[in-house]
Amino acid sequence: MNIPSNILTMLAGIALTLVSIWYGQNHGLLPIAASEEAAIIDGLFNTMMTVSVGLFLLVQGILVISVFKFRRRAGDQADGPPIHGNIPLEIVWTAIPAVVVLVIGVYSFEVYNRLGGFDPNAALDPGVAQVAMVPGDEATGLIASPKPKMPGHHHMALGIGAMPADEGRAADLVVDVMGLQYAWIFTYPASGVTTGELHVPVGKEVQLNIKAQDVLHAFWLPEFRLKQDAIPGRDAELRFKPTREGEYPIVCAELCGPYHGAMAAKLFVHSSDEFDGWLQQQVASNDNTAQVVAMRSEDRSEADYLTPIVDHTMGKAISPEALAQLHTHPSVTP
């Protein structure tokens, strides 16, 4: 049976579309989604994957068909046809990428807005900050944030703020995050707890106030699909709502020094009861820290020696248990 070429082209287009949609939604390339924001990001990524697979199969399919259909025949010594351009074809291959980029750009803008990236009240612009680097492996001293250029004037947020429906509402939990070579320090302002791990309750909105002490860092949560640069002298915010209990990695995604690969921490998502129990335990541990500091010097552990050093660096007390959670490294060990 001789099937018309236009029917074959239509069937090939339908098959190409179905394969692209199926693979775009079932590629399995992303880690598990552990936050409310992750589902929104995954929708954008899956859309781009669908478009990419469709274009890849289309281009590769045309190449394969051309190799066989327009191959040189046996005994054919003639030159090919003198083709000097095809205006309709050039318009098509220019218009298709332009439309794809435009649609993806608008979709990305909408996703960023839904995540709270345009919350105008999330942060203040402190102005330009100067950063001085110390040669060698030693970390620089604490860099004080300059005053805002226009006190009281709100600028666009740096990071991800509250979703549009939650703008103006305080987060359920606020944690201050300090990035320094080569560790993350987490402080809970409401309780005064400082740790080397991040613990949050599931189903509650969490706000991270991210700072950098020395150089550029990047706070990355792969399972939450969120990443925020930590810039010296510039406060940033990251708000999210965990939806899945478990243990997740925290990665520095910015090359911040020779031991950048060792700058990692853990995020623990607990049930509300487990989180309350952990927080009470940390508060009690901090109370014991005051007694430990009063012990004789010969009885003090390595973590006890480090406590006043970190206290001098950050201006906040940190418990030996929190120091023990940090990765062992020449820059943080005596």
Short mmCIF file of C-alpha atoms in Angstrom, two decimals:
data_model
loop_
_atom_site.label_atom_id
_atom_site.label_comp_id
_atom_site.label_asym_id
_atom_site.label_seq_id
_atom_site.Cartn_x
_atom_site.Cartn_y
_atom_site.Cartn_z
CA MET A 1 0.00 0.00 0.00
CA ASN A 2 1.37 3.36 -1.01
CA ILE A 3 0.84 5.78 1.91
CA PRO A 4 0.93 9.51 0.98
CA SER A 5 3.95 11.36 2.27
CA ASN A 6 1.84 13.93 4.12
CA ILE A 7 0.16 11.12 6.09
CA LEU A 8 3.57 9.68 7.00
CA THR A 9 4.77 13.12 8.07
CA MET A 10 1.72 13.59 10.29
CA LEU A 11 2.16 10.16 11.90
CA ALA A 12 5.85 10.86 12.49
CA GLY A 13 4.95 14.19 14.11
CA ILE A 14 2.41 12.53 16.42
CA ALA A 15 4.90 9.82 17.42
CA LEU A 16 7.61 12.43 18.03
CA THR A 17 5.28 14.48 20.23
CA LEU A 18 4.16 11.48 22.28
CA VAL A 19 7.72 10.26 22.85
CA SER A 20 8.87 13.77 23.85
CA ILE A 21 6.02 14.24 26.33
CA TRP A 22 6.51 10.81 27.86
CA TYR A 23 10.26 11.17 28.34
CA GLY A 24 9.95 14.78 29.49
CA GLN A 25 7.67 13.67 32.33
CA ASN A 26 9.46 10.38 33.15
CA HIS A 27 13.19 11.12 32.71
CA GLY A 28 14.09 10.35 36.33
CA LEU A 29 17.07 12.73 36.27
CA LEU A 30 16.09 14.77 39.32
CA PRO A 31 16.45 13.72 42.96
CA ILE A 32 13.33 13.34 45.09
CA ALA A 33 11.27 16.49 45.64
CA ALA A 34 11.24 17.42 49.33
CA SER A 35 9.69 20.89 49.33
CA GLU A 36 6.62 22.68 48.09
CA GLU A 37 8.82 24.78 45.81
CA ALA A 38 10.38 21.70 44.21
CA ALA A 39 7.16 20.78 42.41
CA ILE A 40 7.05 24.21 40.74
CA ILE A 41 10.69 24.00 39.63
CA ASP A 42 10.19 20.43 38.37
CA GLY A 43 7.33 21.60 36.16
CA LEU A 44 9.65 24.09 34.45
CA PHE A 45 12.46 21.56 34.13
CA ASN A 46 10.14 18.90 32.69
CA THR A 47 8.80 21.38 30.15
CA MET A 48 12.33 22.24 28.99
CA MET A 49 13.19 18.54 28.86
CA THR A 50 10.11 17.83 26.70
CA VAL A 51 11.00 20.58 24.24
CA SER A 52 14.67 19.54 24.17
CA VAL A 53 13.88 15.87 23.49
CA GLY A 54 11.46 16.81 20.70
CA LEU A 55 14.00 19.07 18.98
CA PHE A 56 16.80 16.52 19.43
CA LEU A 57 14.77 13.70 17.87
CA LEU A 58 13.59 15.98 15.05
CA VAL A 59 17.10 17.10 14.09
CA GLN A 60 18.68 13.67 14.46
CA GLY A 61 15.80 12.05 12.55
CA ILE A 62 16.21 14.44 9.62
CA LEU A 63 19.95 13.76 9.56
CA VAL A 64 19.48 9.98 9.51
CA ILE A 65 16.81 10.17 6.77
CA SER A 66 19.03 12.47 4.69
CA VAL A 67 22.01 10.13 4.98
CA PHE A 68 20.05 7.27 3.40
CA LYS A 69 17.69 9.13 1.04
CA PHE A 70 20.23 11.52 -0.49
CA ARG A 71 23.27 9.25 -0.47
CA ARG A 72 25.38 8.97 -3.60
CA ARG A 73 24.15 6.21 -5.92
CA ALA A 74 26.44 3.70 -7.57
CA GLY A 75 27.75 5.03 -10.89
CA ASP A 76 26.45 8.56 -10.26
CA GLN A 77 29.29 10.99 -11.11
CA ALA A 78 27.15 14.13 -11.49
CA ASP A 79 27.33 17.16 -9.21
CA GLY A 80 24.61 17.89 -6.71
CA PRO A 81 21.86 20.46 -7.46
CA PRO A 82 23.03 24.13 -7.17
CA ILE A 83 20.99 25.13 -4.09
CA HIS A 84 21.69 28.72 -2.90
CA GLY A 85 19.18 29.07 -0.12
CA ASN A 86 15.67 28.32 0.95
CA ILE A 87 13.88 31.34 2.40
CA PRO A 88 10.86 29.45 3.87
CA LEU A 89 13.19 26.95 5.56
CA GLU A 90 15.37 29.71 7.00
CA ILE A 91 12.28 31.45 8.38
CA VAL A 92 11.10 28.23 10.00
CA TRP A 93 14.38 27.33 11.71
CA THR A 94 14.69 30.92 12.97
CA ALA A 95 11.09 31.23 14.14
CA ILE A 96 10.92 27.92 16.03
CA PRO A 97 13.89 28.62 18.39
CA ALA A 98 12.68 32.21 18.89
CA VAL A 99 9.20 31.02 19.94
CA VAL A 100 10.69 28.32 22.21
CA VAL A 101 13.01 30.79 23.96
CA LEU A 102 10.19 33.31 24.38
CA VAL A 103 7.79 30.75 25.90
CA ILE A 104 10.45 29.34 28.24
CA GLY A 105 11.45 32.86 29.28
CA VAL A 106 7.89 33.86 30.18
CA TYR A 107 7.35 30.55 31.99
CA SER A 108 10.58 31.01 33.97
CA PHE A 109 9.55 34.53 34.96
CA GLU A 110 6.21 33.22 36.21
CA VAL A 111 7.88 30.41 38.18
CA TYR A 112 10.29 32.85 39.84
CA ASN A 113 7.36 35.07 40.78
CA ARG A 114 5.36 32.13 42.20
CA LEU A 115 8.34 31.16 44.34
CA GLY A 116 8.50 34.64 45.85
CA GLY A 117 11.56 35.86 43.98
CA PHE A 118 10.00 39.27 43.50
CA ASP A 119 9.03 39.90 47.12
CA PRO A 120 9.96 43.61 47.45
CA ASN A 121 10.00 43.50 51.26
CA ALA A 122 12.35 40.57 51.71
CA ALA A 123 15.66 42.41 51.89
CA LEU A 124 17.32 45.79 51.99
CA ASP A 125 20.07 46.80 49.63
CA PRO A 126 23.09 47.62 51.84
CA GLY A 127 25.03 49.19 49.02
CA VAL A 128 28.49 48.29 47.76
CA ALA A 129 30.74 46.29 50.10
CA GLN A 130 34.51 45.99 49.93
CA VAL A 131 36.03 42.59 50.64
CA ALA A 132 39.68 42.17 51.64
CA MET A 133 41.30 38.77 51.14
CA VAL A 134 44.12 37.45 53.33
CA PRO A 135 46.78 35.48 51.41
CA GLY A 136 47.07 31.82 52.30
CA ASP A 137 44.51 29.51 53.83
CA GLU A 138 43.56 31.72 56.77
CA ALA A 139 40.00 33.01 56.74
CA THR A 140 39.52 36.75 56.82
CA GLY A 141 37.96 38.47 59.78
CA LEU A 142 34.28 39.23 60.09
CA ILE A 143 33.16 41.71 57.50
CA ALA A 144 30.67 44.22 58.82
CA SER A 145 27.68 45.00 56.61
CA PRO A 146 27.62 48.59 55.43
CA LYS A 147 24.60 50.70 56.14
CA PRO A 148 21.87 50.88 53.49
CA LYS A 149 22.18 53.71 51.04
CA MET A 150 18.59 54.75 51.62
CA PRO A 151 17.42 53.75 55.13
CA GLY A 152 13.82 52.67 55.13
CA HIS A 153 13.62 52.22 51.37
CA HIS A 154 12.79 48.69 50.25
CA HIS A 155 14.54 47.15 47.27
CA MET A 156 13.98 43.97 45.34
CA ALA A 157 14.73 40.86 47.37
CA LEU A 158 18.02 39.02 46.99
CA GLY A 159 16.96 35.40 46.97
CA ILE A 160 13.59 33.70 47.32
CA GLY A 161 11.07 35.43 49.58
CA ALA A 162 7.53 34.53 50.53
CA MET A 163 5.12 33.27 47.91
CA PRO A 164 2.61 35.92 46.77
CA ALA A 165 -0.10 34.39 48.97
CA ASP A 166 2.17 34.64 52.06
CA GLU A 167 3.67 38.09 51.51
CA GLY A 168 3.59 40.09 54.73
CA ARG A 169 3.28 36.97 56.89
CA ALA A 170 6.18 35.96 59.11
CA ALA A 171 7.71 32.54 58.52
CA ASP A 172 7.08 29.76 61.06
CA LEU A 173 10.81 29.32 61.70
CA VAL A 174 13.70 31.73 61.14
CA VAL A 175 17.31 30.52 60.95
CA ASP A 176 20.42 32.65 60.41
CA VAL A 177 22.93 30.97 58.10
CA MET A 178 26.59 32.01 58.02
CA GLY A 179 28.89 30.66 55.32
CA LEU A 180 32.62 30.69 56.04
CA GLN A 181 35.60 28.77 54.78
CA TYR A 182 34.72 25.88 55.00
CA ALA A 183 31.52 25.32 56.95
CA TRP A 184 27.95 26.45 57.38
CA ILE A 185 26.89 27.77 60.82
CA PHE A 186 23.17 27.82 61.69
CA THR A 187 21.75 30.03 64.46
CA TYR A 188 18.16 29.96 65.69
CA PRO A 189 17.52 33.56 66.90
CA ALA A 190 14.38 32.68 68.88
CA SER A 191 16.20 30.17 71.10
CA GLY A 192 19.86 31.20 70.76
CA VAL A 193 20.86 27.72 69.54
CA THR A 194 23.87 27.51 67.19
CA THR A 195 24.71 24.30 65.33
CA GLY A 196 26.59 22.92 62.37
CA GLU A 197 23.44 21.17 61.08
CA LEU A 198 20.13 22.57 59.92
CA HIS A 199 17.03 21.08 61.56
CA VAL A 200 13.53 22.16 60.48
CA PRO A 201 9.97 20.86 61.01
CA VAL A 202 8.02 19.38 58.12
CA GLY A 203 5.07 21.35 56.77
CA LYS A 204 6.25 24.65 58.27
CA GLU A 205 7.52 27.62 56.31
CA VAL A 206 11.23 28.19 56.98
CA GLN A 207 13.11 31.43 56.38
CA LEU A 208 16.90 31.34 56.07
CA ASN A 209 18.79 34.62 56.44
CA ILE A 210 21.99 33.87 54.58
CA LYS A 211 25.29 35.72 54.99
CA ALA A 212 28.93 35.10 54.06
CA GLN A 213 31.83 35.93 56.35
CA ASP A 214 34.76 35.84 53.98
CA VAL A 215 34.24 34.97 50.30
CA LEU A 216 31.42 34.06 47.95
CA HIS A 217 29.57 30.85 48.82
CA ALA A 218 26.38 29.28 47.46
CA PHE A 219 23.82 27.57 49.69
CA TRP A 220 22.37 24.71 47.60
CA LEU A 221 19.61 22.26 48.54
CA PRO A 222 19.30 19.84 45.58
CA GLU A 223 16.22 18.01 46.90
CA PHE A 224 14.51 21.36 47.50
CA ARG A 225 15.54 22.75 44.07
CA LEU A 226 16.83 25.91 45.75
CA LYS A 227 20.19 27.65 45.61
CA GLN A 228 21.18 31.07 46.89
CA ASP A 229 24.53 32.83 46.69
CA ALA A 230 26.00 33.99 50.00
CA ILE A 231 27.71 37.33 49.37
CA PRO A 232 29.93 39.14 51.92
CA GLY A 233 28.25 42.32 53.09
CA ARG A 234 24.94 41.48 51.40
CA ASP A 235 22.08 39.74 53.21
CA ALA A 236 20.02 37.20 51.29
CA GLU A 237 16.83 35.33 52.09
CA LEU A 238 15.58 31.87 51.21
CA ARG A 239 12.07 30.72 52.17
CA PHE A 240 10.71 27.24 51.61
CA LYS A 241 8.27 24.70 53.05
CA PRO A 242 9.59 21.13 53.56
CA THR A 243 7.10 18.44 52.60
CA ARG A 244 9.08 15.27 53.26
CA GLU A 245 10.86 14.11 56.41
CA GLY A 246 14.42 12.88 56.03
CA GLU A 247 18.09 13.80 55.80
CA TYR A 248 19.32 15.90 52.89
CA PRO A 249 22.71 17.28 51.83
CA ILE A 250 23.63 20.96 51.94
CA VAL A 251 26.22 21.79 49.31
CA CYS A 252 28.32 24.86 48.61
CA ALA A 253 27.90 25.39 44.88
CA GLU A 254 30.48 28.19 44.60
CA LEU A 255 34.22 27.50 44.29
CA CYS A 256 35.21 29.21 47.55
CA GLY A 257 38.77 28.02 48.10
CA PRO A 258 41.13 25.04 48.02
CA TYR A 259 38.95 23.03 50.41
CA HIS A 260 35.65 23.94 48.74
CA GLY A 261 34.75 20.27 48.27
CA ALA A 262 34.72 19.73 52.02
CA MET A 263 32.19 22.49 52.67
CA ALA A 264 29.05 20.45 53.24
CA ALA A 265 26.41 20.04 55.92
CA LYS A 266 23.16 18.17 56.55
CA LEU A 267 19.55 19.28 56.57
CA PHE A 268 17.22 17.25 58.78
CA VAL A 269 13.45 17.55 58.31
CA HIS A 270 11.59 16.32 61.40
CA SER A 271 8.00 15.97 62.46
CA SER A 272 6.85 18.83 64.71
CA ASP A 273 7.26 16.77 67.89
CA GLU A 274 10.73 15.54 66.94
CA PHE A 275 11.84 19.06 66.07
CA ASP A 276 10.59 20.43 69.39
CA GLY A 277 12.47 17.67 71.21
CA TRP A 278 15.68 18.38 69.27
CA LEU A 279 15.41 22.11 69.96
CA GLN A 280 14.88 21.56 73.69
CA GLN A 281 17.90 19.25 73.75
CA GLN A 282 20.06 21.90 72.07
CA VAL A 283 18.90 24.59 74.51
CA ALA A 284 19.80 22.32 77.43
CA SER A 285 23.15 21.58 75.81
CA ASN A 286 23.90 25.29 75.50
CA ASP A 287 23.19 25.69 79.22
CA ASN A 288 25.75 22.98 79.96
CA THR A 289 28.26 24.74 77.73
CA ALA A 290 28.55 27.61 80.23
CA GLN A 291 29.58 25.12 82.91
CA VAL A 292 32.11 23.46 80.64
CA VAL A 293 33.82 26.78 79.88
CA ALA A 294 34.44 27.24 83.61
CA MET A 295 36.41 23.97 83.85
CA ARG A 296 40.19 23.85 84.30
CA SER A 297 42.17 24.32 81.10
CA GLU A 298 43.76 20.86 81.31
CA ASP A 299 40.27 19.28 81.29
CA ARG A 300 39.07 21.12 78.19
CA SER A 301 38.51 19.26 74.92
CA GLU A 302 39.48 20.48 71.42
CA ALA A 303 35.94 21.70 70.89
CA ASP A 304 36.16 23.69 74.15
CA TYR A 305 39.30 25.39 72.91
CA LEU A 306 37.55 26.28 69.67
CA THR A 307 34.48 27.78 71.36
CA PRO A 308 36.03 31.17 72.27
CA ILE A 309 37.68 31.34 68.84
CA VAL A 310 34.39 30.93 67.03
CA ASP A 311 32.74 33.22 69.56
CA HIS A 312 35.29 35.91 68.75
CA THR A 313 34.82 35.35 65.01
CA MET A 314 31.05 35.30 64.89
CA GLY A 315 30.13 37.26 68.01
CA LYS A 316 27.91 34.38 69.14
CA ALA A 317 28.34 31.42 71.42
CA ILE A 318 28.54 27.96 69.86
CA SER A 319 28.40 24.68 71.71
CA PRO A 320 31.06 21.92 71.53
CA GLU A 321 28.37 19.65 70.05
CA ALA A 322 27.88 22.11 67.19
CA LEU A 323 31.62 22.30 66.59
CA ALA A 324 31.78 18.52 66.47
CA GLN A 325 29.21 18.60 63.63
CA LEU A 326 31.54 20.63 61.43
CA HIS A 327 33.86 18.91 59.05
CA THR A 328 37.39 18.46 60.29
CA HIS A 329 39.64 20.85 58.45
CA PRO A 330 42.91 22.71 59.08
CA SER A 331 41.06 26.02 59.03
CA VAL A 332 38.70 25.03 61.88
CA THR A 333 40.91 22.80 64.01
CA PRO A 334 43.49 24.04 66.52
#
